[in-house]
Amino acid sequence: MWLLGRRLRFPAQPPCSPGELRLSVLGSRQNNFFTSGGVELFDLAAQGRIDAFFLGGGQIDGQANINLVGTGNYPRTSVRWPGSFGSAYLYFLVPRVILFREEHTRRVFVPRVDFISAPGVSAPEVHRPGGPRALVTSRALFSFDAQAAGFTLQSVHPGHSAAEVRENTGFAYREALPTVVTPPPDRFALALLRGPVREELSEVYPRFAAVLAAEELTAEPGPP
Amino acid sequence: MGQAGWQDLAALAAQVHSGCLLAVPKDSSGVSMAITREILRSGVRDLHLVCLPTSGLQAEVLIGAGAVRTLETSAVSLGEFGPAPRFAAAVRAGTIRLLDATCPALYAAFQAGQKGLPFIPLRGLIGSDLLRMRADWKVIDNPFAPGDAIALLPAIRPDVCVFHAPLADAEGNVFIGRERDLLLLAQASRRCLVSVEAVSKENLLRDPARAGSVIPAIYVNGLARAPGGAQPLELEGHHETDAAQMSAYVSRSSTEAGFRAFLDEWLSLGKVAA
């Protein structure tokens, strides 16, 4: 699941006000308003109508380069992933790209990706209104600073530690001190995630949604 | 085109020649597995397969059967069913030449082909290994605003495109609903071969509610009626992806021998049913 969702803002609306947030899951038919074919998503991004985009990576390095192609020497990669999809375009044009990867290990977060599907930062002569802003994993949340070309650990999730994050991350990053624990979602957010969000997700990712539903049954009760 | 454009699937597949540039749509747009099966039966080899902008099962079986020499795509994915096994095996073995791309680059290059342009500029790409590995992609300084680097991509004009659509009329006009990628494929390609679910008695262009979602017959070179011709892949408004068949394919094709057994069955089954 490389491309999870995107948020659209129409020019007449103020940016980022919660009531007007529009989230779309790529591949959905029910929520698909496109009438110009697959190119419309990319044209929307070029027109500045997409505020944020979630993007995964098979490998991600400390400069936020992402690899969706495979490990080993290209083209005969020993492990081959599907391919770069729209990353080499959207990563440049969407203002807030949020990287996500559930597996937080040294085989994912590497010193240098084996193949750059899309670079984290660009030279000054390259048109780049967008790029990475954050990285979310199963253990922690990082922010990304394009000027410094590096990540900063912002918080660790409940039950995890900064030392554990260090141990499982293959690239260098800064740490915001003291270590902060990621606040859990409030009841409203949790209900949203487990209700409408999971429901919408199940259209495109039925198996993933089923796994989430099963996990929820065994999860601890949510916050009051 | 007229009614002469209606043929059987084998006659359509006979127009896909070894070594040609063959264009196909993504899995959800309407893939003609029916024509694909006939292409494989005809023994075609050395295809340059270009996907708009990705592929899944269709690329998998064409690659697994050894029909593909060059693969130009943004991805080969079977989605939640798992990695595409024969694609991954061919990459490891180095038996196909890879032209890895990004989705908007393929859309743009097809649009250049559609417009008869030699090339088209595209944002993004610079600094990626996609660009570094593509000798046919260039970077120039924006001639209108120097100091602005931008990538140039050569147009894609496929020899032939192949897809499956819900409906066509006797004249050869093809209804595609919202799957506009199919129109782009038809207009950019030199020849266009289509299998359809059903045939309309009415001329589709005479219905204003549908005419805007029709590929006019002038872009269509051959049609065949093939109900279920996209299966096991989905066809909007008709059926979902057949999850059981997809899962069975993935587990069987984890080995070369397993894939060969699948392929023999798939090719012979169609022959019996046809």
Coordinates of C-alpha atoms in Angstrom, one line a residue:
Chain A
M1 CA 0.0 0.0 0.0
W2 CA 2.2 2.8 -1.3
L3 CA -0.2 5.6 -1.9
L4 CA -2.7 5.9 0.8
G5 CA -4.6 9.1 0.5
R6 CA -4.6 12.7 -0.3
R7 CA -6.3 15.8 0.8
L8 CA -7.7 18.2 -1.6
R9 CA -8.4 21.9 -1.2
F10 CA -10.4 23.8 -3.7
P11 CA -9.3 27.4 -4.3
A12 CA -12.5 28.9 -2.9
Q13 CA -12.0 27.3 0.5
P14 CA -9.6 28.3 3.2
P15 CA -6.7 25.8 3.6
C16 CA -6.8 23.1 6.2
S17 CA -9.9 23.9 8.2
P18 CA -11.0 20.6 9.6
G19 CA -14.6 20.8 8.4
E20 CA -13.5 21.0 4.8
L21 CA -10.9 18.4 4.8
R22 CA -11.3 16.1 1.9
L23 CA -9.5 12.8 1.9
S24 CA -9.4 10.5 -1.0
V25 CA -8.1 6.9 -1.2
L26 CA -6.4 6.2 -4.5
G27 CA -8.1 3.4 -6.4
S28 CA -11.5 4.0 -4.8
R29 CA -14.4 3.9 -7.3
Q30 CA -17.0 5.1 -4.7
N31 CA -15.1 8.3 -4.0
N32 CA -13.6 8.8 -7.4
F33 CA -14.6 12.2 -8.8
F34 CA -12.1 12.0 -11.7
T35 CA -13.5 12.2 -15.2
S36 CA -10.2 12.8 -17.1
G37 CA -8.6 9.4 -16.4
G38 CA -5.5 8.6 -14.4
V39 CA -3.7 11.8 -15.5
E40 CA -6.1 13.9 -13.5
L41 CA -4.5 13.2 -10.1
F42 CA -1.1 14.4 -11.4
D43 CA -2.7 17.5 -13.1
L44 CA -4.4 18.3 -9.8
A45 CA -1.1 18.2 -8.0
A46 CA 0.5 20.4 -10.7
Q47 CA -2.4 22.9 -10.3
G48 CA -1.7 23.1 -6.5
R49 CA -5.0 21.6 -5.5
I50 CA -3.5 18.8 -3.3
D51 CA -2.3 19.9 0.1
A52 CA -1.0 16.6 1.5
F53 CA -0.2 13.1 0.3
F54 CA 0.8 9.9 2.1
L55 CA 3.6 8.0 0.6
G56 CA 5.3 4.8 1.7
G57 CA 8.7 3.4 0.8
G58 CA 10.4 0.0 0.6
Q59 CA 13.5 1.8 1.8
I60 CA 13.8 5.3 3.2
D61 CA 17.1 7.0 4.0
G62 CA 18.2 9.9 6.2
Q63 CA 17.8 12.4 3.3
A64 CA 14.2 11.2 2.8
N65 CA 15.1 9.5 -0.5
I66 CA 12.6 6.8 -1.1
N67 CA 13.0 3.5 -3.0
L68 CA 9.9 1.7 -4.4
V69 CA 11.9 -0.4 -6.9
G70 CA 13.9 -3.0 -5.1
T71 CA 17.1 -3.9 -3.2
G72 CA 20.4 -4.8 -4.7
N73 CA 21.9 -3.6 -8.0
Y74 CA 19.4 -2.1 -10.4
P75 CA 18.2 -3.4 -12.9
R76 CA 18.8 -6.9 -11.6
T77 CA 17.5 -6.2 -8.1
S78 CA 17.5 -9.2 -5.8
V79 CA 14.2 -8.1 -4.3
R80 CA 11.9 -6.4 -6.8
W81 CA 9.0 -4.3 -5.6
P82 CA 6.2 -3.1 -7.9
G83 CA 7.8 0.2 -9.0
S84 CA 7.8 3.9 -8.4
F85 CA 4.2 4.7 -9.3
G86 CA 3.6 8.5 -9.2
S87 CA 6.3 9.2 -6.5
A88 CA 8.9 10.8 -8.8
Y89 CA 6.3 13.6 -9.5
L90 CA 4.0 14.0 -6.5
Y91 CA 7.0 14.1 -4.1
F92 CA 8.1 17.3 -5.9
L93 CA 4.7 19.0 -6.2
V94 CA 2.6 18.2 -3.2
P95 CA 3.4 20.7 -0.4
R96 CA 3.1 18.2 2.5
V97 CA 4.1 14.7 1.8
I98 CA 3.9 12.5 4.9
L99 CA 6.0 9.4 4.7
F100 CA 4.7 6.3 6.4
R101 CA 6.1 2.8 7.0
E102 CA 4.8 0.5 9.7
E103 CA 7.9 -1.7 9.8
H104 CA 10.6 0.3 11.7
T105 CA 13.8 -1.6 11.2
R106 CA 17.3 -1.1 9.8
R107 CA 16.4 -2.9 6.6
V108 CA 13.8 -0.2 5.9
F109 CA 15.5 2.9 7.3
V110 CA 18.9 2.6 5.6
P111 CA 21.9 4.9 5.4
R112 CA 21.4 5.2 1.6
V113 CA 18.6 3.7 -0.5
D114 CA 19.6 1.2 -3.2
F115 CA 17.5 3.1 -5.8
I116 CA 16.1 6.6 -5.7
S117 CA 12.5 6.5 -6.9
A118 CA 12.1 10.0 -5.7
P119 CA 14.7 12.2 -4.0
G120 CA 14.0 13.9 -0.6
V121 CA 15.6 17.2 -1.5
S122 CA 16.4 19.0 -4.7
A123 CA 19.0 21.5 -6.1
P124 CA 17.9 25.1 -6.2
E125 CA 17.3 25.1 -10.0
V126 CA 14.7 22.3 -9.7
H127 CA 11.1 23.4 -9.3
R128 CA 10.1 21.9 -6.0
P129 CA 7.1 23.4 -4.2
G130 CA 6.6 20.2 -2.3
G131 CA 8.4 17.4 -0.4
P132 CA 8.6 15.4 2.7
R133 CA 7.4 17.0 6.0
A134 CA 7.1 14.0 8.4
L135 CA 7.7 10.3 8.7
V136 CA 5.4 8.1 10.8
T137 CA 6.4 4.5 11.8
S138 CA 5.1 1.9 14.2
R139 CA 7.6 3.3 16.8
A140 CA 7.9 7.0 16.3
L141 CA 7.2 10.3 14.5
F142 CA 9.9 12.3 12.8
S143 CA 9.8 15.7 11.2
F144 CA 11.9 16.5 8.1
D145 CA 13.8 19.7 7.5
A146 CA 14.6 20.3 3.8
Q147 CA 17.2 22.9 4.5
A148 CA 19.2 20.6 6.8
A149 CA 18.2 17.6 4.6
G150 CA 17.5 15.5 7.6
F151 CA 15.0 14.0 10.0
T152 CA 14.4 15.0 13.7
L153 CA 12.8 12.6 16.1
Q154 CA 9.7 14.4 17.4
S155 CA 8.1 11.8 19.6
V156 CA 8.1 8.1 20.4
H157 CA 4.8 6.1 20.5
P158 CA 3.6 4.8 23.9
G159 CA 5.5 1.7 24.9
H160 CA 8.6 2.6 22.8
S161 CA 11.8 4.5 23.7
A162 CA 14.3 6.8 22.0
A163 CA 17.0 4.1 22.5
E164 CA 14.8 1.5 20.8
V165 CA 14.3 3.9 17.9
R166 CA 18.0 4.6 17.6
E167 CA 18.7 0.8 17.6
N168 CA 16.3 0.2 14.8
T169 CA 17.1 3.2 12.5
G170 CA 19.9 2.8 10.0
F171 CA 20.3 6.5 9.3
A172 CA 21.5 9.5 11.4
Y173 CA 18.9 12.0 12.7
R174 CA 18.5 14.7 15.3
E175 CA 16.5 14.2 18.5
A176 CA 14.2 16.8 20.1
L177 CA 15.0 16.7 23.8
P178 CA 13.5 15.7 26.2
T179 CA 11.9 12.8 24.5
V180 CA 8.2 13.3 24.1
V181 CA 5.6 10.5 23.9
T182 CA 3.2 10.7 20.9
P183 CA -0.2 11.6 22.3
P184 CA -2.7 8.8 21.6
P185 CA -5.7 9.7 19.4
D186 CA -8.6 11.1 21.3
R187 CA -12.0 9.4 21.4
F188 CA -13.2 11.4 18.4
A189 CA -10.2 10.6 16.3
L190 CA -10.3 6.9 17.3
A191 CA -14.0 6.6 16.4
L192 CA -13.3 8.2 13.1
L193 CA -10.4 5.9 12.3
R194 CA -12.3 2.8 13.4
G195 CA -15.5 3.9 11.8
P196 CA -15.7 5.8 8.5
V197 CA -12.0 5.7 7.7
R198 CA -11.8 1.9 8.0
E199 CA -15.0 1.6 6.1
E200 CA -13.7 3.7 3.2
L201 CA -10.4 1.8 3.3
S202 CA -12.1 -1.5 3.0
E203 CA -13.3 -0.8 -0.5
V204 CA -9.7 -0.5 -1.9
Y205 CA -7.8 -2.6 0.8
P206 CA -10.3 -5.2 2.0
R207 CA -7.6 -7.5 3.5
F208 CA -5.9 -4.6 5.3
A209 CA -9.2 -3.4 6.7
A210 CA -10.0 -6.9 7.9
V211 CA -6.7 -7.0 9.8
L212 CA -7.4 -3.7 11.4
A213 CA -10.8 -4.9 12.5
A214 CA -9.4 -8.0 14.0
E215 CA -6.7 -6.0 15.9
E216 CA -9.3 -3.7 17.3
L217 CA -11.1 -6.6 18.9
T218 CA -8.0 -7.4 20.9
A219 CA -6.8 -3.8 21.4
E220 CA -7.0 -2.1 24.8
P221 CA -10.0 0.2 25.3
G222 CA -9.5 3.6 23.9
P223 CA -8.9 6.8 26.0
P224 CA -11.9 8.2 27.9
Chain B
M1 CA -14.3 1.5 -39.5
G2 CA -17.7 -0.1 -40.1
Q3 CA -18.8 -3.7 -39.5
A4 CA -15.8 -5.2 -41.1
G5 CA -13.9 -4.3 -37.9
W6 CA -15.8 -7.1 -36.0
Q7 CA -13.5 -10.2 -35.9
D8 CA -12.8 -13.1 -33.7
L9 CA -10.3 -12.9 -30.9
A10 CA -7.6 -14.9 -32.8
A11 CA -7.9 -12.5 -35.8
L12 CA -7.3 -9.6 -33.4
A13 CA -4.3 -11.2 -31.8
A14 CA -2.9 -11.9 -35.2
Q15 CA -2.4 -8.2 -35.6
V16 CA 0.0 -8.1 -32.7
H17 CA 3.4 -9.0 -34.1
S18 CA 6.7 -10.1 -32.5
G19 CA 8.9 -7.2 -31.6
C20 CA 6.1 -4.6 -31.7
L21 CA 5.4 -1.9 -29.2
L22 CA 2.2 -3.1 -27.4
A23 CA 0.3 -0.7 -25.1
V24 CA -2.1 -1.9 -22.3
P25 CA -4.0 -0.1 -19.6
K26 CA -3.8 -0.5 -15.8
D27 CA -5.7 -3.5 -14.2
S28 CA -8.8 -1.5 -13.2
S29 CA -9.4 0.3 -16.6
G30 CA -10.5 -2.8 -18.6
V31 CA -7.7 -5.3 -19.5
S32 CA -8.4 -7.7 -22.3
M33 CA -7.3 -11.0 -20.8
A34 CA -9.2 -12.6 -23.7
I35 CA -7.0 -11.0 -26.4
T36 CA -3.9 -11.6 -24.2
R37 CA -4.6 -15.3 -24.2
E38 CA -4.8 -15.3 -28.0
I39 CA -1.6 -13.3 -28.2
L40 CA 0.1 -16.0 -26.2
R41 CA -1.4 -18.8 -28.2
S42 CA -0.1 -17.2 -31.4
G43 CA 3.5 -17.5 -30.1
V44 CA 4.4 -13.8 -30.3
R45 CA 7.8 -12.9 -28.8
D46 CA 10.1 -10.0 -28.0
L47 CA 7.2 -7.6 -27.2
H48 CA 8.0 -4.1 -26.0
L49 CA 5.2 -3.9 -23.5
V50 CA 4.3 -0.3 -22.4
C51 CA 1.8 0.1 -19.6
L52 CA -0.5 3.1 -19.0
P53 CA 0.7 3.6 -16.4
T54 CA 1.0 0.3 -14.6
S55 CA 0.0 -3.3 -15.1
G56 CA -0.6 -6.4 -13.0
L57 CA -1.8 -9.8 -14.1
Q58 CA -1.6 -9.1 -17.8
A59 CA 2.1 -8.1 -17.6
E60 CA 2.7 -11.0 -15.3
V61 CA 1.4 -13.7 -17.7
L62 CA 3.0 -12.1 -20.8
I63 CA 6.4 -12.0 -18.9
G64 CA 6.0 -15.4 -17.4
A65 CA 5.2 -16.9 -20.8
G66 CA 8.4 -15.3 -22.2
A67 CA 6.7 -13.0 -24.7
V68 CA 8.2 -9.8 -23.4
R69 CA 11.6 -8.4 -24.2
T70 CA 11.2 -4.9 -22.9
L71 CA 8.9 -3.7 -20.1
E72 CA 8.1 0.0 -19.8
T73 CA 6.0 0.7 -16.7
S74 CA 5.6 2.6 -13.5
A75 CA 4.8 -0.6 -11.6
V76 CA 3.7 -4.2 -11.9
S77 CA 1.5 -5.0 -8.9
L78 CA -1.2 -7.5 -8.0
G79 CA -2.3 -5.2 -5.2
E80 CA -3.3 -7.0 -2.0
F81 CA -2.8 -10.4 -3.6
G82 CA 1.0 -10.0 -3.2
P83 CA 4.1 -9.4 -5.3
A84 CA 4.0 -10.4 -8.9
P85 CA 6.1 -13.6 -8.9
R86 CA 7.0 -14.0 -12.6
F87 CA 7.9 -10.3 -13.0
A88 CA 10.2 -10.5 -10.0
A89 CA 11.7 -13.7 -11.3
A90 CA 12.4 -12.2 -14.7
V91 CA 14.0 -9.1 -13.1
R92 CA 16.3 -11.3 -11.0
A93 CA 17.2 -13.5 -14.0
G94 CA 17.8 -10.4 -16.2
T95 CA 15.6 -11.8 -18.9
I96 CA 13.6 -8.6 -19.6
R97 CA 14.9 -5.1 -20.3
L98 CA 13.4 -2.6 -17.8
L99 CA 12.4 0.9 -18.6
D100 CA 11.2 2.0 -15.1
A101 CA 9.0 5.1 -15.2
T102 CA 6.7 7.1 -13.1
C103 CA 2.9 7.3 -13.8
P104 CA 2.7 10.9 -15.0
A105 CA 5.7 10.4 -17.3
L106 CA 3.9 7.7 -19.2
Y107 CA 0.7 9.8 -19.3
A108 CA 2.7 12.7 -20.6
A109 CA 4.5 10.6 -23.2
F110 CA 1.3 9.1 -24.5
Q111 CA -0.2 12.6 -24.6
A112 CA 2.7 13.7 -26.8
G113 CA 2.0 10.7 -29.0
Q114 CA -1.7 11.7 -29.2
K115 CA -0.8 15.2 -30.2
G116 CA 1.9 14.2 -32.7
L117 CA 4.6 16.0 -30.7
P118 CA 8.1 14.6 -30.7
F119 CA 8.6 15.1 -26.9
I120 CA 7.0 16.7 -23.9
P121 CA 8.4 18.4 -20.7
L122 CA 7.5 17.1 -17.3
R123 CA 8.1 18.4 -13.7
G124 CA 9.6 16.1 -11.0
L125 CA 12.0 13.3 -12.0
I126 CA 15.3 15.3 -11.6
G127 CA 17.5 13.7 -9.0
S128 CA 15.8 10.3 -9.3
D129 CA 17.5 7.1 -10.4
L130 CA 14.5 6.7 -12.8
L131 CA 15.9 9.6 -14.8
R132 CA 19.5 8.5 -14.4
M133 CA 18.7 5.1 -15.8
R134 CA 16.8 6.4 -18.8
A135 CA 19.1 7.3 -21.7
D136 CA 16.1 8.4 -23.7
W137 CA 15.0 11.1 -21.1
K138 CA 16.8 14.4 -21.1
V139 CA 17.0 17.5 -18.9
I140 CA 17.1 21.0 -20.4
D141 CA 17.2 24.5 -19.0
N142 CA 13.7 26.1 -19.5
P143 CA 14.2 28.3 -22.6
F144 CA 11.6 30.7 -21.5
A145 CA 12.9 31.1 -17.9
P146 CA 16.6 30.2 -17.6
G147 CA 17.7 28.7 -14.3
D148 CA 14.8 26.2 -14.3
A149 CA 15.8 22.6 -15.0
I150 CA 13.1 20.4 -16.6
A151 CA 12.9 16.9 -17.9
L152 CA 12.0 16.1 -21.5
L153 CA 10.5 12.7 -22.5
P154 CA 10.1 11.4 -26.1
A155 CA 6.6 10.7 -27.3
I156 CA 5.2 7.2 -27.1
R157 CA 3.3 6.0 -30.2
P158 CA 2.6 2.3 -29.7
D159 CA 2.2 0.1 -32.7
V160 CA -0.9 -1.4 -31.2
C161 CA -3.0 -1.1 -28.0
V162 CA -5.3 -3.8 -26.6
F163 CA -8.0 -3.4 -24.0
H164 CA -11.5 -4.6 -22.9
A165 CA -14.6 -2.3 -22.7
P166 CA -18.2 -2.8 -21.5
L167 CA -20.0 -2.0 -24.8
A168 CA -19.6 -1.2 -28.5
D169 CA -22.0 -0.7 -31.3
A170 CA -22.1 -2.3 -34.7
E171 CA -20.3 0.6 -36.3
G172 CA -17.4 0.1 -33.9
N173 CA -17.9 3.0 -31.5
V174 CA -16.7 1.9 -28.1
F175 CA -18.3 3.0 -24.7
I176 CA -15.6 3.4 -22.0
G177 CA -17.5 5.2 -19.2
R178 CA -15.0 7.2 -17.1
E179 CA -12.0 5.1 -18.2
R180 CA -10.5 7.9 -20.2
D181 CA -7.1 6.2 -20.2
L182 CA -8.6 4.0 -22.9
L183 CA -9.3 7.0 -25.2
L184 CA -5.7 8.1 -24.7
L185 CA -4.4 4.6 -25.6
A186 CA -6.6 4.5 -28.7
Q187 CA -5.6 8.0 -29.9
A188 CA -1.8 7.6 -29.2
S189 CA -1.6 4.1 -30.8
R190 CA -1.3 3.3 -34.5
R191 CA -3.8 0.5 -34.2
C192 CA -6.4 -0.3 -31.5
L193 CA -7.9 -3.7 -30.8
V194 CA -10.8 -4.0 -28.4
S195 CA -12.7 -6.9 -26.9
V196 CA -16.2 -5.9 -25.5
E197 CA -18.6 -7.3 -23.0
A198 CA -21.7 -6.6 -25.2
V199 CA -22.9 -5.1 -28.5
S200 CA -25.4 -2.2 -28.5
K201 CA -28.1 -2.2 -31.1
E202 CA -28.1 1.6 -30.9
N203 CA -25.4 3.8 -32.3
L204 CA -23.6 5.0 -29.2
L205 CA -22.8 8.4 -30.6
R206 CA -26.5 9.2 -31.0
D207 CA -27.1 9.1 -27.3
P208 CA -26.0 12.4 -25.8
A209 CA -25.8 11.0 -22.3
R210 CA -23.2 8.5 -23.5
A211 CA -21.5 10.1 -26.5
G212 CA -18.9 11.9 -24.4
S213 CA -17.7 8.5 -23.0
V214 CA -17.3 6.9 -26.4
I215 CA -14.2 6.2 -28.5
P216 CA -15.3 6.9 -32.0
A217 CA -14.8 4.0 -34.5
I218 CA -12.2 6.0 -36.5
Y219 CA -9.7 5.1 -33.7
V220 CA -10.6 1.4 -33.6
N221 CA -9.2 -1.1 -35.9
G222 CA -10.6 -4.3 -34.7
L223 CA -13.3 -5.6 -32.2
A224 CA -14.4 -8.9 -30.9
R225 CA -17.3 -9.7 -28.5
A226 CA -15.9 -11.5 -25.5
P227 CA -18.2 -11.6 -22.5
G228 CA -16.1 -11.9 -19.3
G229 CA -13.0 -10.9 -21.4
A230 CA -11.4 -9.0 -18.5
Q231 CA -11.7 -11.8 -16.0
P232 CA -10.3 -12.5 -13.4
L233 CA -9.7 -8.7 -13.4
E234 CA -12.4 -6.3 -12.6
L235 CA -14.7 -4.5 -15.1
E236 CA -16.5 -1.4 -13.7
G237 CA -20.2 -1.9 -13.7
H238 CA -19.9 -5.6 -14.4
H239 CA -17.8 -7.5 -11.9
E240 CA -15.2 -7.2 -9.2
T241 CA -11.8 -8.8 -9.3
D242 CA -12.1 -12.6 -8.7
A243 CA -10.1 -12.8 -5.5
A244 CA -10.1 -16.6 -5.4
Q245 CA -8.6 -16.8 -8.9
M246 CA -6.0 -14.1 -8.1
S247 CA -4.9 -15.8 -4.9
A248 CA -4.7 -19.1 -6.7
Y249 CA -2.6 -17.5 -9.5
V250 CA -0.1 -16.0 -7.0
S251 CA 0.4 -19.2 -5.0
R252 CA 0.7 -21.4 -8.2
S253 CA 3.1 -19.0 -9.9
S254 CA 5.6 -18.8 -7.1
T255 CA 7.6 -21.4 -9.1
E256 CA 8.4 -21.6 -12.8
A257 CA 6.8 -25.1 -13.0
G258 CA 3.7 -23.9 -11.2
F259 CA 3.3 -21.0 -13.6
R260 CA 3.8 -23.3 -16.6
A261 CA 1.0 -25.6 -15.3
F262 CA -1.2 -22.5 -14.8
L263 CA -0.4 -21.2 -18.3
D264 CA -1.2 -24.6 -20.1
E265 CA -4.5 -24.7 -18.3
W266 CA -5.4 -21.1 -19.0
L267 CA -4.6 -21.4 -22.7
S268 CA -6.4 -24.7 -23.2
L269 CA -9.4 -23.8 -21.1
G270 CA -10.0 -20.8 -23.2
K271 CA -9.8 -22.9 -26.4
V272 CA -12.5 -25.3 -25.1
A273 CA -14.7 -22.5 -24.0
A274 CA -14.4 -20.3 -27.1

